GROMACS .gro file of C-alpha atoms in nm:
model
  418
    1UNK     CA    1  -1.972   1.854  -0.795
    2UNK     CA    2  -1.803   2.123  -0.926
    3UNK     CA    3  -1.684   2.173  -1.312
    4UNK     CA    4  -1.344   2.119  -1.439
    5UNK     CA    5  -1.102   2.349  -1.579
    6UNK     CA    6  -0.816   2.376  -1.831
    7UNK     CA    7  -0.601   2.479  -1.566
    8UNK     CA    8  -0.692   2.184  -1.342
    9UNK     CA    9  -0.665   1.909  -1.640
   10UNK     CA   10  -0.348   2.125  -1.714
   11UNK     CA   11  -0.185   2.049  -1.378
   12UNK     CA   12  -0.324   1.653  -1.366
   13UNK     CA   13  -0.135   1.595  -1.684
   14UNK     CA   14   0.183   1.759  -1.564
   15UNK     CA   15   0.168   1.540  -1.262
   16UNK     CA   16   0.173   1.246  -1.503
   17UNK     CA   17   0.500   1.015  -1.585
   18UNK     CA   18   0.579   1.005  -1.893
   19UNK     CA   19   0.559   0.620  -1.960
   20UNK     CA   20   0.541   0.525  -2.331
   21UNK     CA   21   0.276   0.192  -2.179
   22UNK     CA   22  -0.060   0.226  -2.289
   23UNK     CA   23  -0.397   0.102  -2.247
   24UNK     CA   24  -0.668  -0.055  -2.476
   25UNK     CA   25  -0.685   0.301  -2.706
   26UNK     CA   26  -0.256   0.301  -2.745
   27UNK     CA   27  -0.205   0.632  -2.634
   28UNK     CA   28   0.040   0.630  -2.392
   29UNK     CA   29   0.085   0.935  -2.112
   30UNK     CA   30   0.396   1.053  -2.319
   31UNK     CA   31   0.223   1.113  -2.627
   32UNK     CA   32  -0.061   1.261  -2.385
   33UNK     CA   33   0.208   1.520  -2.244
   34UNK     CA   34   0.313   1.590  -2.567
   35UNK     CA   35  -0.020   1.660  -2.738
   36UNK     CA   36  -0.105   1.858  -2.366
   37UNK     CA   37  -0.210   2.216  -2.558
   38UNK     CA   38  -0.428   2.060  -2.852
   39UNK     CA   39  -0.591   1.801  -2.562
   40UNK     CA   40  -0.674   2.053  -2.299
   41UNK     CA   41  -1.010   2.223  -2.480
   42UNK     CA   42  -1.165   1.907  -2.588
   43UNK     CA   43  -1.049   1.692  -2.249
   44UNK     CA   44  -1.198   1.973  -2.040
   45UNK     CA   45  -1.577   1.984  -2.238
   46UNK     CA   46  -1.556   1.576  -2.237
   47UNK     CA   47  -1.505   1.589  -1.824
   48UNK     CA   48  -1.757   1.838  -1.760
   49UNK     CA   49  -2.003   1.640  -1.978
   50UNK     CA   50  -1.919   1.279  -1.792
   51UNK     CA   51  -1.934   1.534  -1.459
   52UNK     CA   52  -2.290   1.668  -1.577
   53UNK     CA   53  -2.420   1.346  -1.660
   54UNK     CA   54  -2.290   1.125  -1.422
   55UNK     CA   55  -2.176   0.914  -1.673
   56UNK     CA   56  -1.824   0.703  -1.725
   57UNK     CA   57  -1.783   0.662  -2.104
   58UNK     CA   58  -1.791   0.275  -2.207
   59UNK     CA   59  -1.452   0.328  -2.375
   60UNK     CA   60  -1.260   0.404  -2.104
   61UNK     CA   61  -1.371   0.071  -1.923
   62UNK     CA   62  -1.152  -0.187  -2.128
   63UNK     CA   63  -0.855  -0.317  -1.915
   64UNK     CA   64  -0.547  -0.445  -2.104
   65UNK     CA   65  -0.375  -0.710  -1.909
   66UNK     CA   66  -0.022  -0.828  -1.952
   67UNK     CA   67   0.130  -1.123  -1.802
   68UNK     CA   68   0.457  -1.024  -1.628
   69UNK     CA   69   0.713  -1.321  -1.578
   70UNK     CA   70   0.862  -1.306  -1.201
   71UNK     CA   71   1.042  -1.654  -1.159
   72UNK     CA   72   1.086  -2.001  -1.199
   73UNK     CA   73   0.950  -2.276  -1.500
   74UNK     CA   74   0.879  -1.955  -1.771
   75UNK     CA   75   0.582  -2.188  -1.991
   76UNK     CA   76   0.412  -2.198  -1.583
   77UNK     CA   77   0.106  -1.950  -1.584
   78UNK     CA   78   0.173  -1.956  -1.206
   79UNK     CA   79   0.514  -1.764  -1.212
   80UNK     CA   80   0.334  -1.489  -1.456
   81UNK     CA   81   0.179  -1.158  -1.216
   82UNK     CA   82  -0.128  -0.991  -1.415
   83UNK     CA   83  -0.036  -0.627  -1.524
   84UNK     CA   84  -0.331  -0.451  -1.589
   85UNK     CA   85  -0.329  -0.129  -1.811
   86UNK     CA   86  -0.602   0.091  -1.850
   87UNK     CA   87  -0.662   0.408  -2.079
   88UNK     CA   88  -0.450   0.697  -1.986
   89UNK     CA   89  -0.753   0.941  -2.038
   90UNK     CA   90  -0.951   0.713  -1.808
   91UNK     CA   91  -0.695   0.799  -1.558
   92UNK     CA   92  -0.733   1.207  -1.618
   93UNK     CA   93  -1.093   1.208  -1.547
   94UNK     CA   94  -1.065   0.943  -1.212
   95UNK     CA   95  -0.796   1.220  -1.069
   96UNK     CA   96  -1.088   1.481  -1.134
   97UNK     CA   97  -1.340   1.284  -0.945
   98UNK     CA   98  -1.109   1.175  -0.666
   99UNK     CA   99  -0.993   1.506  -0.632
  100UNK     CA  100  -1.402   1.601  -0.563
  101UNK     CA  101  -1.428   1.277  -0.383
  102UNK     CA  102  -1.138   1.328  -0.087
  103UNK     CA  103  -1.236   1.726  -0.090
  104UNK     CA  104  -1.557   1.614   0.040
  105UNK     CA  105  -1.466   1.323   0.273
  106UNK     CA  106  -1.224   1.563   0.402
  107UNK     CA  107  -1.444   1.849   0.462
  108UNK     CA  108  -1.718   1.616   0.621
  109UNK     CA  109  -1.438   1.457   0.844
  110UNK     CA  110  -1.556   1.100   0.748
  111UNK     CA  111  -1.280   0.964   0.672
  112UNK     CA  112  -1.194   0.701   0.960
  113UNK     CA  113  -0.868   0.765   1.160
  114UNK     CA  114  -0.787   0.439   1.232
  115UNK     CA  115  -0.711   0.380   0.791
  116UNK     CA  116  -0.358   0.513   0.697
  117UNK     CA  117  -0.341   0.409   0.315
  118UNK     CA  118  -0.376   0.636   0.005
  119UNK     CA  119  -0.458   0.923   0.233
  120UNK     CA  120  -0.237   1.267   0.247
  121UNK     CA  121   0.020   1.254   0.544
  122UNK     CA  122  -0.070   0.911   0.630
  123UNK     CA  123   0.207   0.598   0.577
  124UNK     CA  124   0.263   0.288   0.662
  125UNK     CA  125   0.502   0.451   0.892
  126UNK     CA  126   0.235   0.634   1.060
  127UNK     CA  127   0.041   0.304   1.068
  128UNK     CA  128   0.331   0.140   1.263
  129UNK     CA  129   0.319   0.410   1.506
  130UNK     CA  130  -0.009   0.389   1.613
  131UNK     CA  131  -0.005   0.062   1.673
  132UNK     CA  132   0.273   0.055   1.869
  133UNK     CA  133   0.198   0.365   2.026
  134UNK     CA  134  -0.110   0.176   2.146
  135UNK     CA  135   0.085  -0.144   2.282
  136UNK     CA  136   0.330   0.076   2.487
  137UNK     CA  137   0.062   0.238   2.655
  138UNK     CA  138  -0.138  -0.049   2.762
  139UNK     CA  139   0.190  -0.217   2.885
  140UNK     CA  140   0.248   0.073   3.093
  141UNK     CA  141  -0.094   0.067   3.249
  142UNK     CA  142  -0.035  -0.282   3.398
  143UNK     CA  143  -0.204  -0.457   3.085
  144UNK     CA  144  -0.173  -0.776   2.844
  145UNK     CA  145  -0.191  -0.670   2.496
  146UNK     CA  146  -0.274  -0.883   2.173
  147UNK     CA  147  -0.251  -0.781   1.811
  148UNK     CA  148  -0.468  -1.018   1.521
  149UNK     CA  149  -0.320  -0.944   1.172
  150UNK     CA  150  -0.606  -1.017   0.949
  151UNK     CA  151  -0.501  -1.104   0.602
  152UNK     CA  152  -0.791  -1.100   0.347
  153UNK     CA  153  -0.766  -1.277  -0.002
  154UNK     CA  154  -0.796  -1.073  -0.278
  155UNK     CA  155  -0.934  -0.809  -0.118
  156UNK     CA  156  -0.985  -0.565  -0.398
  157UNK     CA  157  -1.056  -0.788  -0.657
  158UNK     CA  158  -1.352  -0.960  -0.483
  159UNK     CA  159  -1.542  -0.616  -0.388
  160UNK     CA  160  -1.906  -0.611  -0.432
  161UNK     CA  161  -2.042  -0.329  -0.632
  162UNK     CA  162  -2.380  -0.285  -0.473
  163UNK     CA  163  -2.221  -0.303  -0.134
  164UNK     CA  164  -2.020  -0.011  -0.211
  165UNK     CA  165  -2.240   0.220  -0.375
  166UNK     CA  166  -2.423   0.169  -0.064
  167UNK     CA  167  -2.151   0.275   0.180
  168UNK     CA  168  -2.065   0.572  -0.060
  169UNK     CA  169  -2.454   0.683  -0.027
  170UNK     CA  170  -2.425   0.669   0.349
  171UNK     CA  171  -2.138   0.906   0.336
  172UNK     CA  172  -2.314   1.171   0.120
  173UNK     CA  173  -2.265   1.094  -0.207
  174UNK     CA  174  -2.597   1.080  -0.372
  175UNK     CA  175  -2.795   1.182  -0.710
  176UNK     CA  176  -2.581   1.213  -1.025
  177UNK     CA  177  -2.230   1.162  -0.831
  178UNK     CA  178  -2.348   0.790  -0.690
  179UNK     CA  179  -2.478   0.762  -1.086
  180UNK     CA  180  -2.114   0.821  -1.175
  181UNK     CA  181  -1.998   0.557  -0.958
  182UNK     CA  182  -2.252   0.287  -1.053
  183UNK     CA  183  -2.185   0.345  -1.426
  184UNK     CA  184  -1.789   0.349  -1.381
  185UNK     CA  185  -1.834   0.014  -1.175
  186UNK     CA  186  -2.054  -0.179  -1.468
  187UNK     CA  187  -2.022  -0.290  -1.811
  188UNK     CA  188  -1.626  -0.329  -1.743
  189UNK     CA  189  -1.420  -0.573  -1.925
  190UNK     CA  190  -1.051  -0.650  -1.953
  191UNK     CA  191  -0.882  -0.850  -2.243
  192UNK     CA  192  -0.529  -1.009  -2.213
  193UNK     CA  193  -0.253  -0.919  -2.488
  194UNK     CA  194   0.087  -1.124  -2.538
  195UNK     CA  195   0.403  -1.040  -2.740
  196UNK     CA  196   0.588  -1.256  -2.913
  197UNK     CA  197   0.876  -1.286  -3.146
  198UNK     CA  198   0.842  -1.412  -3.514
  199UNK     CA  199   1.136  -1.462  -3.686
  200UNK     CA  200   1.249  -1.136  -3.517
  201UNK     CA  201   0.973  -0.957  -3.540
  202UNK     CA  202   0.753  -0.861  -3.244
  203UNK     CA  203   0.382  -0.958  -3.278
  204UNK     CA  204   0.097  -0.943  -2.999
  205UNK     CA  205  -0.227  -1.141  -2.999
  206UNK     CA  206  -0.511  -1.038  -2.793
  207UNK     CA  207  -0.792  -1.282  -2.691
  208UNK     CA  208  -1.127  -1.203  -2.649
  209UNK     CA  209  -1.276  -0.962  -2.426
  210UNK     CA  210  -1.462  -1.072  -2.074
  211UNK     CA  211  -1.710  -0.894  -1.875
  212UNK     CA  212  -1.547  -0.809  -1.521
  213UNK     CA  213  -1.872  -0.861  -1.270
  214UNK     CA  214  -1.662  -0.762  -0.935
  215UNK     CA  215  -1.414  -0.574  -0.760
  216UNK     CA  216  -1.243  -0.247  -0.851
  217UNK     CA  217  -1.015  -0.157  -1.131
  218UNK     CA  218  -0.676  -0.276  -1.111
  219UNK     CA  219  -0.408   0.000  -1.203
  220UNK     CA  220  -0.634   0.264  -1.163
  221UNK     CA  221  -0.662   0.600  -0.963
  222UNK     CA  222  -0.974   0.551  -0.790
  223UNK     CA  223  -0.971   0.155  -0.692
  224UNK     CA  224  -0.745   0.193  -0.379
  225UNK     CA  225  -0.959   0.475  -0.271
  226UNK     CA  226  -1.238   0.301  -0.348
  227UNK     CA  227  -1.188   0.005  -0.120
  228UNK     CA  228  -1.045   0.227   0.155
  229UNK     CA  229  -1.449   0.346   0.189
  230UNK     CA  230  -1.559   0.024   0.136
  231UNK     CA  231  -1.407  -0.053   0.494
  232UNK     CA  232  -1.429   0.263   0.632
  233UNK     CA  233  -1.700   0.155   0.905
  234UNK     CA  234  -1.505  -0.133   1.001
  235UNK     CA  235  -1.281   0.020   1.335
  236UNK     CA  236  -1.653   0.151   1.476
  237UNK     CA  237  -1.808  -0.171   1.406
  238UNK     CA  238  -1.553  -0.287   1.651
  239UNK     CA  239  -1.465  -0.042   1.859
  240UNK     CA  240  -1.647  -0.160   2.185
  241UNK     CA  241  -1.389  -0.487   2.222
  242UNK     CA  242  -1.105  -0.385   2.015
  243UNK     CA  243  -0.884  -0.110   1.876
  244UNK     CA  244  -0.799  -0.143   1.434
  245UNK     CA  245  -0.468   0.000   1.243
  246UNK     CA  246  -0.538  -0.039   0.840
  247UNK     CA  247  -0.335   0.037   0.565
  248UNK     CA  248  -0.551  -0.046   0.281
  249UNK     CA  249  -0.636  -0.408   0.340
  250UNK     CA  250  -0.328  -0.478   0.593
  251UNK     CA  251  -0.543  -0.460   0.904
  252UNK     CA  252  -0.463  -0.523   1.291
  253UNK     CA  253  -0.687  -0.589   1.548
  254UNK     CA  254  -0.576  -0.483   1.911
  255UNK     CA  255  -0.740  -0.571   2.214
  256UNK     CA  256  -0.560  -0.461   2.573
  257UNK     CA  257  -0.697  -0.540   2.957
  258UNK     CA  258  -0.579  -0.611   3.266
  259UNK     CA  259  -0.767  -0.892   3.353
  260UNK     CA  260  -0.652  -1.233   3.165
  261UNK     CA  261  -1.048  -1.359   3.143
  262UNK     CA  262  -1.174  -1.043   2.965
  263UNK     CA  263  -0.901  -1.042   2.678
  264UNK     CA  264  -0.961  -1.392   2.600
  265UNK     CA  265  -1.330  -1.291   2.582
  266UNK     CA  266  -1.251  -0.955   2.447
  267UNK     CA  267  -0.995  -1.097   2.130
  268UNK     CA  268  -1.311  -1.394   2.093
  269UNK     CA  269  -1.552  -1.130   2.033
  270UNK     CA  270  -1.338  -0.908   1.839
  271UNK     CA  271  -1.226  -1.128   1.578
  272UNK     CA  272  -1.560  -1.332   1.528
  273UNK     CA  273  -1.731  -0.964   1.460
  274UNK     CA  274  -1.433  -0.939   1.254
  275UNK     CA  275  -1.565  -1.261   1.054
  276UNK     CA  276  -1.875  -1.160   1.063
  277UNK     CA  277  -1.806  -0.837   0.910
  278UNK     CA  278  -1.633  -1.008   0.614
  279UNK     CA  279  -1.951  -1.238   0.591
  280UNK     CA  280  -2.182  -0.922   0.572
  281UNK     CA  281  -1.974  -0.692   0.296
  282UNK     CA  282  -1.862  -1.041   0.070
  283UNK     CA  283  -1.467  -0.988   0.191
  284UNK     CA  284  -1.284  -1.306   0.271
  285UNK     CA  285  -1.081  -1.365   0.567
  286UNK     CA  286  -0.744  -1.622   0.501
  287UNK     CA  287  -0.794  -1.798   0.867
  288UNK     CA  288  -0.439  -1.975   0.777
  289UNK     CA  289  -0.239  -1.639   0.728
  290UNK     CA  290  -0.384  -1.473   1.031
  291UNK     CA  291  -0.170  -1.411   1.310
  292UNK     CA  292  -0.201  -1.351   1.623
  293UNK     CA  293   0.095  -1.170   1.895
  294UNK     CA  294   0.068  -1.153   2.268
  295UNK     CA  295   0.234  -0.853   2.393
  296UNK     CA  296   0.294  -0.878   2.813
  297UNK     CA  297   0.606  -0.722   3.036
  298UNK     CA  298   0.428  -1.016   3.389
  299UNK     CA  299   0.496  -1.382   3.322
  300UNK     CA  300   0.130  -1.469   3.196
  301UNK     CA  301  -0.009  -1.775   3.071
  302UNK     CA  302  -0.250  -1.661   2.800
  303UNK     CA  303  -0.246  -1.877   2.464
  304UNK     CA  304  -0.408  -1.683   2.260
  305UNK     CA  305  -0.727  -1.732   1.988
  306UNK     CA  306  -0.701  -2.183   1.954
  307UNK     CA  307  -0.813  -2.090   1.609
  308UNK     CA  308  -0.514  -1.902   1.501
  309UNK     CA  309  -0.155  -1.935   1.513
  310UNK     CA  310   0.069  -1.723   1.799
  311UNK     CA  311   0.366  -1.578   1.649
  312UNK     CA  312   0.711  -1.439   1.899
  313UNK     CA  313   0.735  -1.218   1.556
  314UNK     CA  314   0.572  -1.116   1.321
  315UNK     CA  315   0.603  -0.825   0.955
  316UNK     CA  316   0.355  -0.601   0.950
  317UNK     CA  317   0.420  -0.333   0.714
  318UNK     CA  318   0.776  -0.412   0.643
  319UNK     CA  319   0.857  -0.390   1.000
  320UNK     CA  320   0.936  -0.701   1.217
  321UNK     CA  321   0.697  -0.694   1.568
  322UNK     CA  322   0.831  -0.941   1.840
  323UNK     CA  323   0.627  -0.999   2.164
  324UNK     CA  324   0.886  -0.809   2.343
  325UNK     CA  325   0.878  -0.492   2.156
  326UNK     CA  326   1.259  -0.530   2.210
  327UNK     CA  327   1.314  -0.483   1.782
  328UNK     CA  328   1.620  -0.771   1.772
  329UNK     CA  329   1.418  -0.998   1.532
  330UNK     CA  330   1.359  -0.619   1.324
  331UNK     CA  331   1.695  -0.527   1.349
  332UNK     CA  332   1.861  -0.904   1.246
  333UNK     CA  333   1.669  -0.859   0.862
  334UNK     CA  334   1.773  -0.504   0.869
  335UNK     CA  335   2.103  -0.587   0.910
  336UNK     CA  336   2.130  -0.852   0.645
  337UNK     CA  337   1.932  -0.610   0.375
  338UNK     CA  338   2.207  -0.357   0.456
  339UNK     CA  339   2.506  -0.594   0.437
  340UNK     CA  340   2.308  -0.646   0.063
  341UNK     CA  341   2.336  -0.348  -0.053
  342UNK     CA  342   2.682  -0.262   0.147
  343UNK     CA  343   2.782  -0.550  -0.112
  344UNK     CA  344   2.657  -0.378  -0.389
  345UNK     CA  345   2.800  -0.084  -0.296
  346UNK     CA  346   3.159  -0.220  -0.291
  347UNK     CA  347   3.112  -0.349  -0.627
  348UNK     CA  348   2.995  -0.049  -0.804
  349UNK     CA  349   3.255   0.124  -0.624
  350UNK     CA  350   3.536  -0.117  -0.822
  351UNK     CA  351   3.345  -0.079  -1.153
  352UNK     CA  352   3.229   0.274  -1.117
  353UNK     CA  353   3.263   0.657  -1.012
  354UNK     CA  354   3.170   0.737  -0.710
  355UNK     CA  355   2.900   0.943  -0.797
  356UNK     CA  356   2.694   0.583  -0.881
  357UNK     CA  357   2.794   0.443  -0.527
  358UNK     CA  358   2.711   0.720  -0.353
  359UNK     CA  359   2.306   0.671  -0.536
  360UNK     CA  360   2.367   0.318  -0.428
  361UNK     CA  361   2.396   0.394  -0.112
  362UNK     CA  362   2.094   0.579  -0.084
  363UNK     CA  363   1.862   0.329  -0.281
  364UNK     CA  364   1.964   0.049  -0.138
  365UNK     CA  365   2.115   0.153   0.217
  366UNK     CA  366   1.971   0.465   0.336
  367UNK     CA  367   1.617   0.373   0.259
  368UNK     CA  368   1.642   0.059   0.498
  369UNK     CA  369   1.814   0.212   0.749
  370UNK     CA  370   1.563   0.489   0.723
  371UNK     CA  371   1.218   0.300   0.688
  372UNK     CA  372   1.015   0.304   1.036
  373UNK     CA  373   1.313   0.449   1.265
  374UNK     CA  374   1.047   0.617   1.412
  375UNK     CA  375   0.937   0.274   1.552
  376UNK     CA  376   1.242   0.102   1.628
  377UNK     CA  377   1.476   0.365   1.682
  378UNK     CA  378   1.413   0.329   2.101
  379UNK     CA  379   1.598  -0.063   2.047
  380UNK     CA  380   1.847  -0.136   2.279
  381UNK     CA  381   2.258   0.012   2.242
  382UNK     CA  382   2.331  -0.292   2.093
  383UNK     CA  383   2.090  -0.351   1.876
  384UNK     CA  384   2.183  -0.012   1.736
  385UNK     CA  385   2.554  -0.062   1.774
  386UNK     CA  386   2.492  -0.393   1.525
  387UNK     CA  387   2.333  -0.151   1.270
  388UNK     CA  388   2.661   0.102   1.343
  389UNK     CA  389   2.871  -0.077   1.236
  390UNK     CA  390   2.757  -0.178   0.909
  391UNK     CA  391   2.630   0.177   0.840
  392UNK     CA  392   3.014   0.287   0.947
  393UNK     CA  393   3.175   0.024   0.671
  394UNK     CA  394   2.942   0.187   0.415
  395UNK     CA  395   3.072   0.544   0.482
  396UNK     CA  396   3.432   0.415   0.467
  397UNK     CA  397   3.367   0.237   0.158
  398UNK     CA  398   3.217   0.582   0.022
  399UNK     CA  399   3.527   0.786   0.157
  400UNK     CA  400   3.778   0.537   0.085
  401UNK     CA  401   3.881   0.489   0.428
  402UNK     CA  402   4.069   0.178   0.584
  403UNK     CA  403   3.895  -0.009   0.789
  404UNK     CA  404   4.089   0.147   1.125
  405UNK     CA  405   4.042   0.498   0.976
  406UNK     CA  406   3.776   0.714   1.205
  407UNK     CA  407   3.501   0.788   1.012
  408UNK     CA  408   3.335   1.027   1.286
  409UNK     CA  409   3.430   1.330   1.069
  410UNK     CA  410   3.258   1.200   0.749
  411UNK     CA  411   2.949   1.049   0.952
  412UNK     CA  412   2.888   1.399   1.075
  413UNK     CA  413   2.986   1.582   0.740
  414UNK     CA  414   2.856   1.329   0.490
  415UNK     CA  415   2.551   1.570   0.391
  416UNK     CA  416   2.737   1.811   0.293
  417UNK     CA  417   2.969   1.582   0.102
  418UNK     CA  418   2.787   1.494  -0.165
   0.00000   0.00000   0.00000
């Protein structure tokens, strides 16, 4: 490891939101952005000192979780999602180490190419591609195709510590930086606070505080990355029967041949190493919410895995996969989340200046229409012409056009526009 720096603490703070939430200590990134010159000497010497020692300070391991109400009965615990808050300095000093941490998976190269989540230039979009980069040219070659979608439960809340301090010593990171690592794993604990109003005043209650024995922090900067390199060996441990796309846990196995006997036996062996893999680093597999697709362009009578349930479509990612890689099934929920927020659109456009439409229409148009084009751009004319259409009423609700008016003009010039 290298020290810290003003400058570099400097720059992690600026690249902070400034959110008034806090964790256990109260001291929300706001007040931290406003306090930035007095912090930066003693934030720096504190860093350098956890960095030197390879120790995570006890105080920065207490989790605040907040029960967030999504739907339905509201005195249900099940319609509550756990928000989990943790200390705002805690979150300075985890950008320091992961910025040491992806320097030197980067510079190694051991990062595996096959994982596309939390990692610079990778998406889910890029995720989508390879896969269906993948199935397209194993079609083309005269082959049947299948995709497994693996769903694991929990996945980052179920992580074994000792397991992963493991895998991060077998990619180089020994001594006093695996020290840091074991100590910012243990001794962590997480209470739960609740507000309430009292005759109109707002109270919270806190209950006690439990030990936290497994998987990585929720809401903080190193847990994603964290379980990203806890399955980084997973596409090699399979890569003599089958072909993996991951984005963070999201994970597809492929398996491709030309010969009907070897895929069955192929996708068999594939998925039970897959099992066995979960079995060996304490992951579990959701056998009910696994899916498999069989991708063919010949009339072909594979069935698939017995165990596991064959699909015609099926999301991965946010994008819709049918067995005919024709998109329709993609391009049918498209068009109904567009004709959403075309709806919107029109409404705001009664109630409001045109100015707020025309951010409507890039929230909650554009960014559908836009999502994984990449992938299902090559869909058939009228597939696309069913997406035209709808993106066409948006413009002329935008212009104020009548429904007959071309809207060629402002299609082409609607950049410049606004």
């Amino acid at each position: 490891h290298h020290n810290t720096t003003e400058e570099e603490i400097g720059t992690i703070i600026d690249s902070m939101k400034a959110k008034t939430s806090a964790g256990e200590d109260d001291i929300s990134s706001k007040l931290i952005k406003h306090c930035k010159s007095e912090l930066l000497t003693p934030l720096t010497t504190l860093i350098n000192k956890s960095l030197d020692e390879g120790v995570f300070p006890n105080s920065l391991k207490v989790a605040k979780v907040y029960p967030k109400y999504k739907s339905g009965q509201i005195n249900d615990a099940v319609n509550y999602r756990p928000i989990s808050l943790i200390s705002n300095f805690s979150k300075i000093l985890e950008r320091v180490i992961l910025n040491r941490l992806i320097a030197h998976l980067q510079q190694h190269n051991l990062l595996t190419s096959r994982q596309h989540g939390f990692i610079k230039n990778r998406s889910t979009t890029t995720a989508v591609v390879q896969l269906i980069e993948y199935i397209i040219d194993k079609l083309d070659q005269g082959c049947v195709a299948t995709s497994v979608m693996l769903d694991f439960s929990k996945a980052f809340d179920c992580l074994d510590h000792n397991l992963l301090i493991g895998k991060l010593k077998a990619l180089g990171i020994i001594g006093k930086e695996a020290s840091w690592f074991t100590s910012y794993l243990s001794d962590r604990k997480q209470l739960v606070e609740l507000s309430y109003k009292d005759n109109n005043t707002l109270l919270t209650v806190k209950s006690e505080t439990l030990p936290m024995k497994r998987g990585v922090p929720q809401g903080s900067v190193l847990g994603p990355v964290l379980y990203i390199l806890l399955t980084n060996d997973f596409p090699s441990y399979l890569s003599e029967f089958c072909e993996t796309v991951m984005f963070a846990d999201d994970t597809a196995l492929l398996v491709a041949t030309k010969n009907r006997q070897e895929l069955e036996i192929n996708s068999y062996v594939a998925y039970n190493m897959a099992k066995q893999y979960c079995l060996q680093n304490d992951l579990v597999l959701n056998e009910s919410k696994t899916y498999q697709l069989i991708y063919t362009s010949l009339p072909n009578d594979y069935q698939g895995l017995p165990e596991l349930t064959t699909l015609n479509s099926n999301k991965y990612l946010g994008i819709v996969l049918d067995n005919n890689l024709s998109w329709t099934p993609h391009v049918t929920q498209l068009c109904k989340k567009l004709n959403m927020g075309l709806y919107a659109i029109r409404r705001l456009k009664q109630v409001s200046d045109n100015r707020t439409a025309i951010i409507a229409y890039y929230s909650l148009f554009e960014t559908h229409l836009r999502y994984g084009l990449v992938a299902w751009g090559g869909t058939s004319a009228s597939n696309l012409q069913r997406v035209l259409v709808i993106q066409k009423r948006a413009i002329r609700t935008l212009k104020g056009l009548r429904p007959q008016e071309t809207c060629r003009q402002a299609l082409q010039t609607s950049k410049e526009y606004w």
